[in-house]
XYZ file of C-alpha atoms in Angstrom:
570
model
C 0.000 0.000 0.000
C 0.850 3.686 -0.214
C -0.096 7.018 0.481
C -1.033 9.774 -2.025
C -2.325 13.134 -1.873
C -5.023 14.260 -4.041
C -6.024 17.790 -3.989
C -4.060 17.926 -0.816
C -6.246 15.021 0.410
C -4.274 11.824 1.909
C -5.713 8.631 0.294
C -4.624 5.067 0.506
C -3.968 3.282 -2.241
C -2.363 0.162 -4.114
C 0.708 0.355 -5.063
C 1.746 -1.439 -8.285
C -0.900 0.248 -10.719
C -1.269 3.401 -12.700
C -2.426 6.516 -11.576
C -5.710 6.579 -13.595
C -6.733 3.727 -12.343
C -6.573 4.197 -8.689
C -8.002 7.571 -8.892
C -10.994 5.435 -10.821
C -11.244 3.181 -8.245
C -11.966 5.933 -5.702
C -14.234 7.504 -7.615
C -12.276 10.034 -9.227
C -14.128 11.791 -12.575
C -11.033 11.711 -14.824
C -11.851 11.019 -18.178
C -10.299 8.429 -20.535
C -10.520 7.169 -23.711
C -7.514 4.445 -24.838
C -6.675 2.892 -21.118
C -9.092 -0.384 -20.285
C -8.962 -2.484 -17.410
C -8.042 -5.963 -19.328
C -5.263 -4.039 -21.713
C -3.578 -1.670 -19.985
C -2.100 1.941 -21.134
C -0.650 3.121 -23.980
C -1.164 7.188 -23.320
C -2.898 7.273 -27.073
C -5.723 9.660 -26.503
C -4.216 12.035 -23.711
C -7.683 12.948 -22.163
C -6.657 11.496 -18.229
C -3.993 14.582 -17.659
C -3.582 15.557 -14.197
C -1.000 17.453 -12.350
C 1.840 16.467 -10.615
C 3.873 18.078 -7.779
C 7.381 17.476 -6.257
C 6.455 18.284 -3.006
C 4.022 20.392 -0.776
C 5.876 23.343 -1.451
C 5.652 23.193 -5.627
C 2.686 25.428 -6.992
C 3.773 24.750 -10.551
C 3.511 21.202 -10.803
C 3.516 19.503 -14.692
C 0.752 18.305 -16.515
C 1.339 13.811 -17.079
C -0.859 11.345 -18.194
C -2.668 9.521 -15.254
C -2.799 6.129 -17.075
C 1.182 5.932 -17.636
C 2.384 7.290 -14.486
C 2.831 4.752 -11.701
C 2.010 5.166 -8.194
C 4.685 6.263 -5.395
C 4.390 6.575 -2.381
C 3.907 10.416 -0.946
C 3.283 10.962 -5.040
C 1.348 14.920 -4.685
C -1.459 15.228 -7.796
C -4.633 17.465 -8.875
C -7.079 16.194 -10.415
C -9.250 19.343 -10.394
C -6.177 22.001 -11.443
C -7.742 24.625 -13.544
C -4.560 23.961 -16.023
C -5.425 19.983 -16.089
C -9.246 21.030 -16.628
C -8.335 23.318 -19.319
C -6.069 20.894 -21.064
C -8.171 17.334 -21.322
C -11.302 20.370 -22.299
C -8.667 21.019 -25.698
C -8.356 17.486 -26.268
C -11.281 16.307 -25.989
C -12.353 18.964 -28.545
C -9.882 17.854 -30.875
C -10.723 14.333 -31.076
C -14.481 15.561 -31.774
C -13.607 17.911 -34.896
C -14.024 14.808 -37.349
C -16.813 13.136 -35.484
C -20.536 13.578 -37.000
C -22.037 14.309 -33.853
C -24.729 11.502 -35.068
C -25.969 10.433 -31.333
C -29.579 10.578 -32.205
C -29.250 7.632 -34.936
C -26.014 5.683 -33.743
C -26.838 2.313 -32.543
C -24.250 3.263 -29.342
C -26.892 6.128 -28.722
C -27.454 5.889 -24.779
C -24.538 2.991 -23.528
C -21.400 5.377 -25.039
C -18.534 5.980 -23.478
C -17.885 9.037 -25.941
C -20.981 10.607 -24.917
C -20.116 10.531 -20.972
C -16.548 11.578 -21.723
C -17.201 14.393 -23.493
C -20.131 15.652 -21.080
C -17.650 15.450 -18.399
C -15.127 17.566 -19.743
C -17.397 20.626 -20.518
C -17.623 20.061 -24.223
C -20.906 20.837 -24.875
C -20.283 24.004 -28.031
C -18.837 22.958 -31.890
C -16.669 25.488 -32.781
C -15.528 23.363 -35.910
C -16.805 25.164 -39.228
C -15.049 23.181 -42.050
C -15.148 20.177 -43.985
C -14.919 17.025 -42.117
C -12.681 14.215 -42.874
C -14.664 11.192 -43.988
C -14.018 7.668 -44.780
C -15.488 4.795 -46.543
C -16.879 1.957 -44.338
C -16.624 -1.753 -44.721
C -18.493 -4.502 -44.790
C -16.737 -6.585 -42.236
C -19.234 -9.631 -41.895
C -23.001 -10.565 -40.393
C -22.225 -9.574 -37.025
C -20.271 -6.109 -36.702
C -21.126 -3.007 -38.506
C -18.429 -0.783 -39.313
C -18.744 3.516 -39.047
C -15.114 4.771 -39.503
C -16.390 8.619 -38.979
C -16.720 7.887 -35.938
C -13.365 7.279 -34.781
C -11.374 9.258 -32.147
C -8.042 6.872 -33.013
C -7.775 5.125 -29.425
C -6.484 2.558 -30.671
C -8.502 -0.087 -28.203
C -9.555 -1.935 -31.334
C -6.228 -3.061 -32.795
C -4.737 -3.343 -29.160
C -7.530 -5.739 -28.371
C -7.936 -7.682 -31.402
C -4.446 -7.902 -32.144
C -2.347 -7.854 -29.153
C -5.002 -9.749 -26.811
C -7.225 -11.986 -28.784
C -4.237 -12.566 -31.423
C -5.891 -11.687 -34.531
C -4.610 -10.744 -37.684
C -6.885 -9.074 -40.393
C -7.779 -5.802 -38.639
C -4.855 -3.015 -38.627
C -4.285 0.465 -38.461
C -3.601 2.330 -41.454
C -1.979 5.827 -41.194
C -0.991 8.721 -43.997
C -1.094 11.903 -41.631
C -3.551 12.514 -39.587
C -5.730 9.942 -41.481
C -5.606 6.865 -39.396
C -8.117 4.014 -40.762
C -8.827 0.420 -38.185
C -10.331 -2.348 -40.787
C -9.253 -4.836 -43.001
C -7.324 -4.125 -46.147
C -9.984 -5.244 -48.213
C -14.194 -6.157 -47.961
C -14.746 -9.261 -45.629
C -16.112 -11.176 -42.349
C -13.539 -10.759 -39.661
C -11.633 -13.930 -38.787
C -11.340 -13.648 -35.053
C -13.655 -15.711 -32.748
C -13.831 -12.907 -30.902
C -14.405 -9.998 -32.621
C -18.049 -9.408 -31.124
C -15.688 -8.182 -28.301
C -14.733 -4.751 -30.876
C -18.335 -4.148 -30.257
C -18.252 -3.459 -26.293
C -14.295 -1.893 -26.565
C -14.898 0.446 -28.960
C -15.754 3.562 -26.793
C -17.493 5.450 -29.764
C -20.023 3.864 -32.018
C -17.212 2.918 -34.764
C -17.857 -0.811 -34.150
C -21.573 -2.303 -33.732
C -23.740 -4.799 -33.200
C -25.190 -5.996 -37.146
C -27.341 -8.760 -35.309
C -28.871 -5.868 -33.115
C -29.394 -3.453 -36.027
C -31.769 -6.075 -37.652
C -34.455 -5.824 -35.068
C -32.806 -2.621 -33.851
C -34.633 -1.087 -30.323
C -33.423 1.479 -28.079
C -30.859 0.555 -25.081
C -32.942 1.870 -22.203
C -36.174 -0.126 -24.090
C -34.590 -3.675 -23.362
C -35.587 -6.099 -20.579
C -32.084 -7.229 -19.398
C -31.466 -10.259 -17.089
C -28.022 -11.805 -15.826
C -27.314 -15.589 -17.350
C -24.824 -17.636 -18.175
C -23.678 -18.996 -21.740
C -25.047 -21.980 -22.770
C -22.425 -22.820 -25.906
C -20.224 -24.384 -23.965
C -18.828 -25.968 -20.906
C -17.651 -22.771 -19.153
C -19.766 -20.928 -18.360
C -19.246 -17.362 -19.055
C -21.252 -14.826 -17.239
C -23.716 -12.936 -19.877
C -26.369 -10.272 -20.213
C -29.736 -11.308 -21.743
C -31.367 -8.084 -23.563
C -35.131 -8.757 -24.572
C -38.165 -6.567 -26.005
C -41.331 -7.913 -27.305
C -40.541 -11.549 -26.869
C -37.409 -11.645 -28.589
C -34.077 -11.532 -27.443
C -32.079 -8.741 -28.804
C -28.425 -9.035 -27.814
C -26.006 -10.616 -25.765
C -23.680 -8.714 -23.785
C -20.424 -9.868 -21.175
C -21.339 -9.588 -17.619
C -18.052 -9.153 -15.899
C -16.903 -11.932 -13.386
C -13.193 -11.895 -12.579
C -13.218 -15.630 -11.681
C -14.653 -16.747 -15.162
C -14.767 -14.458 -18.522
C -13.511 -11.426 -17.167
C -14.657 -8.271 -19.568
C -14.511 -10.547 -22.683
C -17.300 -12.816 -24.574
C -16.275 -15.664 -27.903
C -18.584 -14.919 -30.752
C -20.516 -18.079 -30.474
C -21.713 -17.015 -27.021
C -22.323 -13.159 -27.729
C -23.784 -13.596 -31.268
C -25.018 -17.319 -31.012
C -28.930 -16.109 -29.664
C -30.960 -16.263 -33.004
C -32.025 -19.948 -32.089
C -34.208 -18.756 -29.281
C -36.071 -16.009 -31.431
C -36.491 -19.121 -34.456
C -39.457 -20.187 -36.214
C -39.360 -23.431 -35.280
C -39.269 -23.450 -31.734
C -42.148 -24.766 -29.893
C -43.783 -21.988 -27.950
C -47.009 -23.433 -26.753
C -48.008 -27.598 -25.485
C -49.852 -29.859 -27.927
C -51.189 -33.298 -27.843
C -51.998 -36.002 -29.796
C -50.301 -37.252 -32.808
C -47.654 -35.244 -34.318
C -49.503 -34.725 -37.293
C -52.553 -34.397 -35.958
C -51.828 -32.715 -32.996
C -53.747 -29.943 -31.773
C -52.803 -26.658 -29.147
C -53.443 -27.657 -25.746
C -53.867 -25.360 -22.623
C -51.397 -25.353 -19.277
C -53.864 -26.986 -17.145
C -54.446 -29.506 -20.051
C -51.048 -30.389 -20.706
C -50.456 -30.434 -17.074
C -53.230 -33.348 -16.746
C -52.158 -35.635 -19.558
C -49.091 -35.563 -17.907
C -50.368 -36.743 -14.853
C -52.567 -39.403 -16.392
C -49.050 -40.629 -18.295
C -47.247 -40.648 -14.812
C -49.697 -42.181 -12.935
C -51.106 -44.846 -15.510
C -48.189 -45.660 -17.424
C -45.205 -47.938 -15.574
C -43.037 -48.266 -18.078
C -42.278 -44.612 -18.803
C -38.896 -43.750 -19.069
C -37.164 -40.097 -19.455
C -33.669 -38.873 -21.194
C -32.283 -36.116 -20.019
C -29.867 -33.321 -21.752
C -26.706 -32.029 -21.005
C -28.333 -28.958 -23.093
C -31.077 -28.653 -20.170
C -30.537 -26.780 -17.143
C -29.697 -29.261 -13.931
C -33.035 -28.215 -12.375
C -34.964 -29.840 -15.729
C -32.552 -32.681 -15.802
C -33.482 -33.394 -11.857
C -37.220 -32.916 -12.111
C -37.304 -35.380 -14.513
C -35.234 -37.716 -13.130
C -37.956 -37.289 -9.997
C -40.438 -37.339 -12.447
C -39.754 -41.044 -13.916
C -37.631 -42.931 -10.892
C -33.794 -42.751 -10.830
C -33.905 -46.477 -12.188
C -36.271 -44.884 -15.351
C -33.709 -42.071 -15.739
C -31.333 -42.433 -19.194
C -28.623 -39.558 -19.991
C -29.412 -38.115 -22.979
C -25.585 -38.291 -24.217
C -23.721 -41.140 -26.784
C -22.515 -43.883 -25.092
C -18.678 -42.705 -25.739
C -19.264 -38.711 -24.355
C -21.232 -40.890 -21.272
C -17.536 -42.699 -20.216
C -15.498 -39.794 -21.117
C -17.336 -37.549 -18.754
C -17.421 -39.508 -16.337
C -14.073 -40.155 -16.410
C -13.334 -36.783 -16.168
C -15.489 -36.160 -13.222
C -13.777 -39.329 -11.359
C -10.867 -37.441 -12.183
C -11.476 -33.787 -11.314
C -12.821 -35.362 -7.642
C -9.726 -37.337 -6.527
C -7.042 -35.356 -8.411
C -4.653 -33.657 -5.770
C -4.153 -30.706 -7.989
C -6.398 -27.386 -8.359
C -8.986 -27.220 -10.854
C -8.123 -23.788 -13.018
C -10.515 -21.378 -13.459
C -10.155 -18.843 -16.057
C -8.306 -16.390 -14.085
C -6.528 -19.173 -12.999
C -5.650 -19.937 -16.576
C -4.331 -16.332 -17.537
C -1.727 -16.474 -14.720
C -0.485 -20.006 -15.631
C 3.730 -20.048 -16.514
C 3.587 -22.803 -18.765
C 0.878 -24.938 -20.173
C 0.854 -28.346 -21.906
C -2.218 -29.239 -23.621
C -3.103 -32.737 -24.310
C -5.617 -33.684 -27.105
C -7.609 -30.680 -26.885
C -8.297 -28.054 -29.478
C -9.250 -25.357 -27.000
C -10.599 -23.111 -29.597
C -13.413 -25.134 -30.687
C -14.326 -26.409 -27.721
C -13.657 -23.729 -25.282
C -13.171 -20.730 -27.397
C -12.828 -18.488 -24.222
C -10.432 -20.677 -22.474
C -7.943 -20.481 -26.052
C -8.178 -16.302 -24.897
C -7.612 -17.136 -21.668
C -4.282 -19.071 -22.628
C -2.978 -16.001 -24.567
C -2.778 -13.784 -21.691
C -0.391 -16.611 -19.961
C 2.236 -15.008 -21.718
C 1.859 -12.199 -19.413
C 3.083 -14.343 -17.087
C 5.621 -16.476 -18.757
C 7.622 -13.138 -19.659
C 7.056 -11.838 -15.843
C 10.889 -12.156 -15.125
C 11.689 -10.323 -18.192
C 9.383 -7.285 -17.076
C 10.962 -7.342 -13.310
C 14.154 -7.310 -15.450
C 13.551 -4.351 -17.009
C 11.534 -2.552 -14.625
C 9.050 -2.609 -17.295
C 5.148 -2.394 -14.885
C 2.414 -4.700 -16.352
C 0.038 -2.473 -17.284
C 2.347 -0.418 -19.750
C 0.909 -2.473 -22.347
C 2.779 -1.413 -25.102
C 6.163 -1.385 -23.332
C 5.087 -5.228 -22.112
C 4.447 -6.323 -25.782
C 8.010 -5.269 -27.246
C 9.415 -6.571 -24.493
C 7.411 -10.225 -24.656
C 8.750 -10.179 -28.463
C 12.509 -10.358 -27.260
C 12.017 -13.513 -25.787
C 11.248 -16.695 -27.780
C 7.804 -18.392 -27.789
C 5.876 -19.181 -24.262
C 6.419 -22.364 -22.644
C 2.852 -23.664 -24.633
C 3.349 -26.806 -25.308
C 0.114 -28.469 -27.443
C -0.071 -32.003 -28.895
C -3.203 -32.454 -31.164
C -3.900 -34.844 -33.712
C -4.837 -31.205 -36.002
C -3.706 -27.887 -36.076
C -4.725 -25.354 -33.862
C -5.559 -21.634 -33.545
C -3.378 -21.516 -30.791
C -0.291 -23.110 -32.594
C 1.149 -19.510 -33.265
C 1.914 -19.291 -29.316
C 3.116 -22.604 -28.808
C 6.946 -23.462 -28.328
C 5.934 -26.741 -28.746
C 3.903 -28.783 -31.342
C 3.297 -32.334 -31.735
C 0.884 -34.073 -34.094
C 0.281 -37.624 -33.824
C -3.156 -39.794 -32.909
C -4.767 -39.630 -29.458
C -2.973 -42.792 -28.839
C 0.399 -41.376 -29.503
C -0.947 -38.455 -27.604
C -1.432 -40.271 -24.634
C 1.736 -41.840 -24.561
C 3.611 -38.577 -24.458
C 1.845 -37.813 -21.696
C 2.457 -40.707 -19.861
C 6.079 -40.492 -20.591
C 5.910 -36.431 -19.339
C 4.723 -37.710 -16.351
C 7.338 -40.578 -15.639
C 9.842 -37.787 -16.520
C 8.197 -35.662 -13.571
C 8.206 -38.622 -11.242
C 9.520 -41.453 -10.808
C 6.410 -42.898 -8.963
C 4.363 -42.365 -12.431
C 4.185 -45.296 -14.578
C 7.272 -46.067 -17.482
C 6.154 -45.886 -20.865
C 8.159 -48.335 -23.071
C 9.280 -48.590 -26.761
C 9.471 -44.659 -26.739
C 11.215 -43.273 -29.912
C 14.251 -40.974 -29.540
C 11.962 -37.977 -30.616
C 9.149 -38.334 -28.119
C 11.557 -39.080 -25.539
C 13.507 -35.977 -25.908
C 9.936 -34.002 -26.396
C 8.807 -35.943 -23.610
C 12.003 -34.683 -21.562
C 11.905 -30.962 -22.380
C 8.167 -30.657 -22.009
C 8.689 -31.968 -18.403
C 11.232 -29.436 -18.002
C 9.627 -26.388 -18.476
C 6.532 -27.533 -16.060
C 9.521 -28.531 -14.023
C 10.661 -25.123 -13.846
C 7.117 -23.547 -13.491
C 5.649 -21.735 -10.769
C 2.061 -22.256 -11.465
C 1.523 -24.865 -14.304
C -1.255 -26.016 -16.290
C -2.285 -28.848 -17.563
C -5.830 -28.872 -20.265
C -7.715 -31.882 -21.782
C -10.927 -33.089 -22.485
C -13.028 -35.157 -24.629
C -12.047 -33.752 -27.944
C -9.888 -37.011 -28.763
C -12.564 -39.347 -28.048
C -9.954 -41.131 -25.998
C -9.850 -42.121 -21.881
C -6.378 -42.319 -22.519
C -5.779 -39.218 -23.312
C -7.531 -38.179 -20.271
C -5.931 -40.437 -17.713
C -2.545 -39.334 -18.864
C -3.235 -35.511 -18.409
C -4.097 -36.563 -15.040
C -1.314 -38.534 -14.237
C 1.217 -35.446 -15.371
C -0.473 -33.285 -12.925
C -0.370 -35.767 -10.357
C 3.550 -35.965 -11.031
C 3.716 -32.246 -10.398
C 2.017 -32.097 -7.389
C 4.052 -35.007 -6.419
C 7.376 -33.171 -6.473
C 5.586 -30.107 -5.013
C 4.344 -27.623 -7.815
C 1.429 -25.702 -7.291
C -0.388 -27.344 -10.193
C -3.485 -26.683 -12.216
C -5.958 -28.963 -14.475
C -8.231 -28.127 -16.824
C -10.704 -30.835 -18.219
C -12.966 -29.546 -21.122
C -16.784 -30.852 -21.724
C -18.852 -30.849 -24.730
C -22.108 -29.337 -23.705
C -23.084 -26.825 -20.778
C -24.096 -29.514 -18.257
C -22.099 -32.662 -19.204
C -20.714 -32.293 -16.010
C -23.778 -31.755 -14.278
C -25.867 -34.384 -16.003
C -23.099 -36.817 -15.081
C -23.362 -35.924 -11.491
C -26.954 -36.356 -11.422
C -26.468 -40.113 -12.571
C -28.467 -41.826 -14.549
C -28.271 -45.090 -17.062
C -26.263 -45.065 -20.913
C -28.341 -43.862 -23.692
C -27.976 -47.121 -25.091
C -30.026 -48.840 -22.431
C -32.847 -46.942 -23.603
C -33.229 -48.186 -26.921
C -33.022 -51.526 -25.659
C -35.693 -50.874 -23.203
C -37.713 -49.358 -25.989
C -37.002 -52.941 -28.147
C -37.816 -55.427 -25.114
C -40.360 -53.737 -23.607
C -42.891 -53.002 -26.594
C -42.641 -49.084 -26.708
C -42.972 -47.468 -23.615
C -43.919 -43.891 -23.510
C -40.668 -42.185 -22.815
C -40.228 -38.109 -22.523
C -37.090 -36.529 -24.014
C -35.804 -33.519 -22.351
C -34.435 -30.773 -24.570
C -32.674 -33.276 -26.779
């Protein structure tokens, strides 16, 4: 901790962080533009100036930029200096001379930052009389719409999509003081997580396309916390409805899980709940002669099937929430219950549950995952199956390249500074072996490609490397022994690492072995991490539930004559 003065005010604060944003976190109104909490400064837009004093006797001061000055302790600032006020009042009116001052038909109209920005720094009167420089806009896929007027050259875009989410098809392009963030030609972004350019942008530059189809005013929506249902983690989301339909997805920050940051299939992934299709009100009969039944109806025949019918059977969902998957189970008898899942995904689940409930070692949450010093990944290609946990994994470099920094003197948060500085060193300690390439394989020091038998013998052999306790793997080849050797090195030398898997290989092996390297590590006393990926968004629930193989079903179905049996969501 340490103590500043603000205005001649004594505060205590962290110290270790910039300026800006301790004054933000006690409530300070200093507005900002380029500086986010997830990517650091880069002092682009110069709109957080303050003042800064030697000592209590200095009336002077000079004018720095909050976000890229660090805290010390006894540090004297102003916040409210009528120089300071003056000077972010002159640059916030610079950024706006090229802006349309379109707020009453931009989609951003009501959540932009732009708009609370430049209300706080008393910018209320255009003095700009001349022509405006314009640019031509893009078409840059279904989901984002593109307004380059807009832009008040931040740089958050290009900083986010390049530098965090490691994408390469949007840039900056610069002649002057024209500065243009797109693609060099016409076409759908590439990134799985470009839907994130939507909630960085702090103007109205980049915006929801999916949103502008049934387009309705912010403050109009009907908004509800939830959680993602594309996948197995579980990212925290914002549900915006009107009229029935849902609107838009938006993150909902949790620092445990997705942090400030969505994939694409969870933000843009909603249209299925708005479809045609969907059954929206109870029938009964025949399918094709079926006819609209009311609550209390449906409610009834339901009853009458319960109570009347003793062979009835149910299959669950991992798609369904654990509440559905429960009542049902109720519903029928545990010894009627069937999970709604092949055969294969059945074992490998519960495998991995088995797993995740006797292993010795931590079970990684996201955060977990972005502070990890090296990583081996077994069988798993993260960024289909867990596209947020593939982001996650990126900002482990971070922390691989922490030594350098403290080397240097070089704080976190400088992002910029931390980038050039992450380049001098060779690739992380990201080790991945996948039958297929990966989007990930550009961060990787490591690659091996080989079946998930193969696969799992690497792993087994990483893990008799760690420990002699773990089983021998025999008939190794030169080559995987020595990869085998220098993976188990570099978790070896690891603070914090990580180990990932999951059912993506189809293969218990592959599993067991992932397990048996982060036993080895806890075994020789590293504070190790495992991550075990699942297909749906309650495998892992619907496995600890219980419940019989899918497979048992049909042959209930065949021996029993055709008993009535209700499928959950599946």
């Amino acid at each position: 901790m340490a103590t500043i003065f603000i205005d001649n005010q004594p505060y205590e604060v962290c110290s270790g962080q910039s300026l800006l944003q301790q004054c933000l976190t006690l409530g300070m109104d200093i507005p900002y533009f380029c500086w986010h909490p997830a990517l650091g400064a880069v002092g682009a837009c110069r709109q957080c100036a303050v003042k800064e004093f030697r000592d209590e006797k200095d009336t002077q001061g000079r004018v720095v930029m909050s976000c890229m000055t660090p805290i010390k302790d006894g540090m004297r600032i102003s916040v409210n200096d009528p120089q300071v006020r003056e000077f972010r009042a002159h640059v916030i009116e610079w950024l706006m001379e090229n802006h349309p001052h379109d707020c009453p038909i931009c989609d951003e109209g009501g959540e932009c930052h732009l708009q609370d920005m430049t209300v706080m720094s008393g910018h209320t009167y255009r003095r700009y009389r001349f022509k405006k420089r314009t640019f031509r806009n893009q078409d840059l896929g279904p989901c984002i719409n593109h307004e380059m007027n807009r832009c008040i050259t931040c740089y958050r875009c290009i900083r986010f999509y390049q530098d965090y989410a490691g994408g390469h098809d949007l840039r900056a392009f610069a002649s002057k003081d024209h500065v243009y963030f797109g693609r060099h030609t016409d076409g759908t972004l590439e990134s799985e997580f470009s839907g994130n350019l939507v909630e960085i942008c702090p103007t109205g530059v980049f915006t929801d396309k999916t949103l502008k189809k049934h387009y309705t005013r912010k403050w109009d929506l009907q908004t509800s916390p939830s959680v993602c249902v594309h996948c197995g983690l579980g990212c925290n989301i914002i549900v915006g409805e009107r009229y029935g339909k849902v609107r838009r997805i938006l993150n909902r920050y949790n620092g445990q899980v997705n942090g400030y940051f969505l994939c694409d299939r969870g933000r843009f992934g909603y249209e299925f709940v708005n479809g045609d299709k969907r059954l929206r009100q109870p029938s009964l009969g025949a399918y094709e002669r079926s006819a609209l039944a009311t609550k209390p109806q449906t409610l009834a025949a339901m009853a009458d099937l319960v109570r009347n019918d003793r062979r009835l059977i149910g299959i669950g969902s991992p798609r369904a929430s654990l509440e559905a998957n429960f009542a049902l189970k109720t519903l029928v008898g545990a010894d009627r219950f069937y999970l709604g899942t092949s055969d294969t995904d059945t074992h490998l689940v519960a495998t991995i549950l088995d797993i995740l409930q006797r292993s010795p070692a931590k079970i990684a949450s996201l955060y977990d995952v972005e502070r990890a010093d090296a990583v081996f990944i077994l069988g798993e290609d993260v960024s289909n199956t867990a596209p947020r946990l593939a982001l996650a994994l990126r900002q482990a470099l971070r922390t691989a390249f922490g030594g350098l920094l403290e080397t240097l003197h070089i704080a976190p948060w400088l992002d910029r500074a931390v980038r050039q500085a992450s380049a001098l060193e060779a690739a992380s300690p990201i080790y991945i072996a996948t039958p297929n390439a990966t989007r990930l394989d550009d961060i990787a020091r490591g690659l091996f490609r080989a079946a998930p038998d193969d696969i799992a013998r690497l792993g087994f052999a990483v893990a008799h490397e760690l420990s002699t306790q773990a089983p021998a793997v025999t008939d190794l080849t030169d080559e995987m022994g020595s990869r085998a050797a220098a993976i188990a090195a570099a978790l070896r030398q690891a603070s914090h690492p990580l180990i990932i898997s999951g059912i993506g290989c189809a293969s218990p092996a592959v599993i067991h072995a992932a397990a048996n390297v982060v036993a080895a590590l806890c075994e020789i006393g590293k504070d190790a991490q495992l991550c075990l990926t699942v297909a749906e968004v309650n495998s892992l629930g619907l496995a600890m539930i219980g419940g019989h193989r899918l497979s048992e079903a049909f042959a209930v179905v065949h021996e029993d004559g055709a008993p009535t049996v209700i499928v959950l969501e599946n």
